[in-house]
Amino acid sequence: MLKKGDIEKCHFVPLSSLERVIDMVENYNPEHDHRCKRNLLQLQLEGSSTENNLRQRKWRHKLHAAMSRAIYAHDWDKLLYLLKKSPIWEHDTNRLDQLPIYTRAMTILLMYHPYAKAQSLLSEYFHMNAVGLPIAKAMISEDGETIEWKHSVLLDGPAEMWLLGLEHMMRVVLREQLIQTRLALRKCRYQREQWINDWPGQLGITCSKVSFNKGL
């Protein structure tokens, strides 16, 4: 028989709560809780890989922007510094529009850096052995006007690669020729007959339009 002290130590609970406890004990069916069974190490690795990928994309975007600013500002020492800090194996990507960025920057650097021009490093960089492969050396218009390139482009390998290289070389050569044509036009304002014969027609028309618009 319970004494008065034992009764005071008892804790009474509602009958409904007691029934739920009894039901749980009799019909216990453990469920798999993913929140408790997850691999915390795997979660950390997944989170770190996602953060690393995001960090690499941000870094690559900033690097491309910095290289573009250095090229447009003709700051070849800064471009050389950026290329040293970003080796070519860090530019591996599956996107075709990003594959030749490092190669383009390297080509522009070797083409315009004073030391590279003095040592003719671009010729060594674009060295091609005579194996009978197709090589582009110049641009020819429908009228027969020809603009020769300083460096040839090898038309071999994946088409998307050498087509991008061909497009880049055409842009660089046209830019140089346009600058030279514009300078020649400034020197011979009143004797344009010889200037028209010396320079390609399309470039001459473009420079004449630029000069006319600036004179308005």
XYZ file of C-alpha atoms in Angstrom:
216
model
C 0.000 0.000 0.000
C 1.292 3.416 -0.968
C 2.165 5.740 1.770
C 1.450 9.444 1.795
C 5.039 10.298 0.833
C 4.979 7.923 -2.135
C 1.745 9.438 -3.376
C 3.258 12.923 -3.229
C 6.155 11.765 -5.420
C 3.843 10.462 -8.141
C 3.305 12.525 -11.305
C -0.094 12.175 -12.904
C -0.475 12.610 -16.693
C -3.643 12.901 -18.779
C -5.231 9.665 -19.952
C -4.902 10.681 -23.632
C -1.149 11.125 -23.292
C -0.876 7.788 -21.561
C -2.796 6.098 -24.386
C -0.478 7.614 -27.001
C 2.544 6.364 -25.112
C 1.093 2.872 -24.864
C 0.238 2.884 -28.567
C 3.764 3.960 -29.456
C 5.297 1.212 -27.338
C 3.033 -1.499 -28.753
C 3.186 -0.395 -32.398
C 6.725 0.985 -32.636
C 7.849 1.320 -36.255
C 11.090 3.300 -36.626
C 11.237 5.543 -39.684
C 14.399 6.472 -41.563
C 15.222 10.065 -40.727
C 17.452 11.606 -43.398
C 18.267 14.530 -41.196
C 20.096 12.295 -38.760
C 21.574 9.774 -41.182
C 23.213 12.129 -43.674
C 26.924 12.008 -44.267
C 28.151 15.316 -42.910
C 31.488 14.942 -44.684
C 29.745 14.457 -48.031
C 27.592 17.507 -47.378
C 30.681 19.577 -46.648
C 32.399 18.328 -49.799
C 29.368 19.143 -51.954
C 29.092 22.593 -50.447
C 32.797 23.277 -50.838
C 32.832 22.095 -54.483
C 29.891 24.354 -55.321
C 31.570 27.284 -53.627
C 34.828 26.531 -55.430
C 33.096 26.424 -58.809
C 31.385 29.721 -58.109
C 34.641 31.221 -56.912
C 36.463 30.009 -60.052
C 33.802 31.476 -62.335
C 34.036 34.834 -60.584
C 37.830 34.720 -60.759
C 37.803 33.828 -64.465
C 35.364 36.648 -65.238
C 37.513 39.186 -63.372
C 40.644 37.898 -65.100
C 39.110 38.212 -68.570
C 37.946 41.746 -67.778
C 41.403 42.694 -66.492
C 43.096 41.276 -69.606
C 40.677 43.148 -71.862
C 41.378 46.425 -70.062
C 45.119 45.837 -70.314
C 44.881 45.114 -74.053
C 42.742 48.160 -74.851
C 45.033 50.345 -72.712
C 48.145 48.895 -74.458
C 49.565 48.043 -71.037
C 51.647 45.071 -72.145
C 53.526 44.707 -68.860
C 50.234 44.351 -66.997
C 49.010 41.791 -69.538
C 52.251 39.850 -69.074
C 51.749 39.935 -65.300
C 48.179 38.620 -65.631
C 49.262 35.777 -67.898
C 51.996 34.806 -65.444
C 49.501 34.719 -62.587
C 47.054 32.549 -64.550
C 48.752 29.508 -66.158
C 47.153 27.955 -69.176
C 46.026 24.829 -67.293
C 43.743 27.026 -65.177
C 41.796 27.974 -68.306
C 40.431 24.494 -69.039
C 36.768 24.843 -69.892
C 34.136 23.115 -72.002
C 32.828 26.374 -73.464
C 34.146 27.012 -76.950
C 33.912 30.785 -76.572
C 36.319 30.691 -73.618
C 38.880 28.230 -74.947
C 40.965 30.621 -77.088
C 40.972 33.565 -74.643
C 44.366 32.698 -73.181
C 45.773 32.007 -76.646
C 44.456 35.319 -77.983
C 45.948 37.245 -75.079
C 49.284 35.467 -75.541
C 49.261 36.209 -79.275
C 48.506 39.898 -78.736
C 51.221 40.113 -76.086
C 53.854 38.562 -78.334
C 52.739 40.781 -81.190
C 52.965 44.121 -79.389
C 55.254 43.783 -76.359
C 58.537 45.621 -77.096
C 60.753 42.795 -75.871
C 58.742 40.175 -77.769
C 58.919 42.251 -80.954
C 62.673 42.716 -80.559
C 63.252 38.990 -80.048
C 60.741 37.886 -82.740
C 59.047 35.606 -80.234
C 55.802 35.498 -82.178
C 57.516 33.743 -85.083
C 58.712 31.034 -82.712
C 55.302 30.819 -81.080
C 53.629 30.356 -84.479
C 56.316 28.049 -85.830
C 54.918 25.656 -88.443
C 56.890 22.850 -89.997
C 56.386 22.040 -93.661
C 54.112 19.006 -93.512
C 51.782 19.955 -96.337
C 48.969 21.303 -94.154
C 46.742 24.160 -95.415
C 47.965 27.577 -94.254
C 46.285 30.988 -94.613
C 48.732 33.793 -95.402
C 46.661 36.671 -96.795
C 43.218 38.105 -97.513
C 42.077 38.590 -101.105
C 39.026 40.644 -102.065
C 36.754 40.123 -105.074
C 38.572 42.940 -106.876
C 41.906 41.194 -106.483
C 43.291 43.399 -103.705
C 45.526 41.416 -101.381
C 46.552 42.102 -97.794
C 49.345 39.829 -96.663
C 49.637 38.797 -93.042
C 52.747 39.000 -90.925
C 52.071 35.520 -89.559
C 50.368 32.542 -91.142
C 47.456 30.634 -89.636
C 47.441 26.853 -89.715
C 44.067 25.542 -90.917
C 44.189 22.173 -89.221
C 42.540 20.556 -86.228
C 39.081 21.318 -84.806
C 37.259 23.714 -87.120
C 35.970 25.904 -84.291
C 39.542 26.474 -83.106
C 41.259 27.499 -86.330
C 38.196 29.484 -87.457
C 38.440 31.572 -84.290
C 42.168 32.019 -84.883
C 41.500 33.021 -88.481
C 38.863 35.549 -87.412
C 41.188 37.012 -84.802
C 44.048 37.368 -87.281
C 41.765 39.090 -89.804
C 40.580 41.557 -87.167
C 44.139 42.353 -86.060
C 45.394 42.834 -89.618
C 42.419 44.998 -90.623
C 42.883 47.149 -87.535
C 46.572 47.705 -88.314
C 45.876 48.420 -91.977
C 43.089 50.847 -91.077
C 45.402 52.773 -88.743
C 48.142 52.942 -91.387
C 45.674 54.012 -94.074
C 44.325 56.733 -91.807
C 47.834 58.030 -91.056
C 48.712 58.059 -94.755
C 45.530 60.032 -95.492
C 46.489 62.686 -92.956
C 49.900 63.140 -94.570
C 48.601 63.613 -98.120
C 45.426 65.656 -97.842
C 45.846 67.393 -101.190
C 47.461 64.535 -103.158
C 45.034 61.680 -102.814
C 45.574 60.061 -106.206
C 48.704 58.267 -105.079
C 47.118 57.440 -101.723
C 44.143 55.797 -103.465
C 46.479 53.612 -105.518
C 48.660 52.601 -102.566
C 45.992 51.431 -100.130
C 43.064 48.947 -100.362
C 39.836 50.430 -101.647
C 37.524 49.414 -98.802
C 39.921 50.784 -96.208
C 40.251 53.974 -98.220
C 36.471 54.425 -98.325
C 36.226 53.839 -94.564
C 39.013 56.315 -93.777
C 37.486 58.905 -96.114
C 34.134 58.604 -94.331
C 35.825 58.956 -90.944
C 37.741 62.009 -92.114
C 34.612 63.554 -93.621
C 32.565 63.013 -90.453
C 35.287 64.517 -88.275
C 35.496 67.533 -90.572
C 31.790 68.347 -90.185
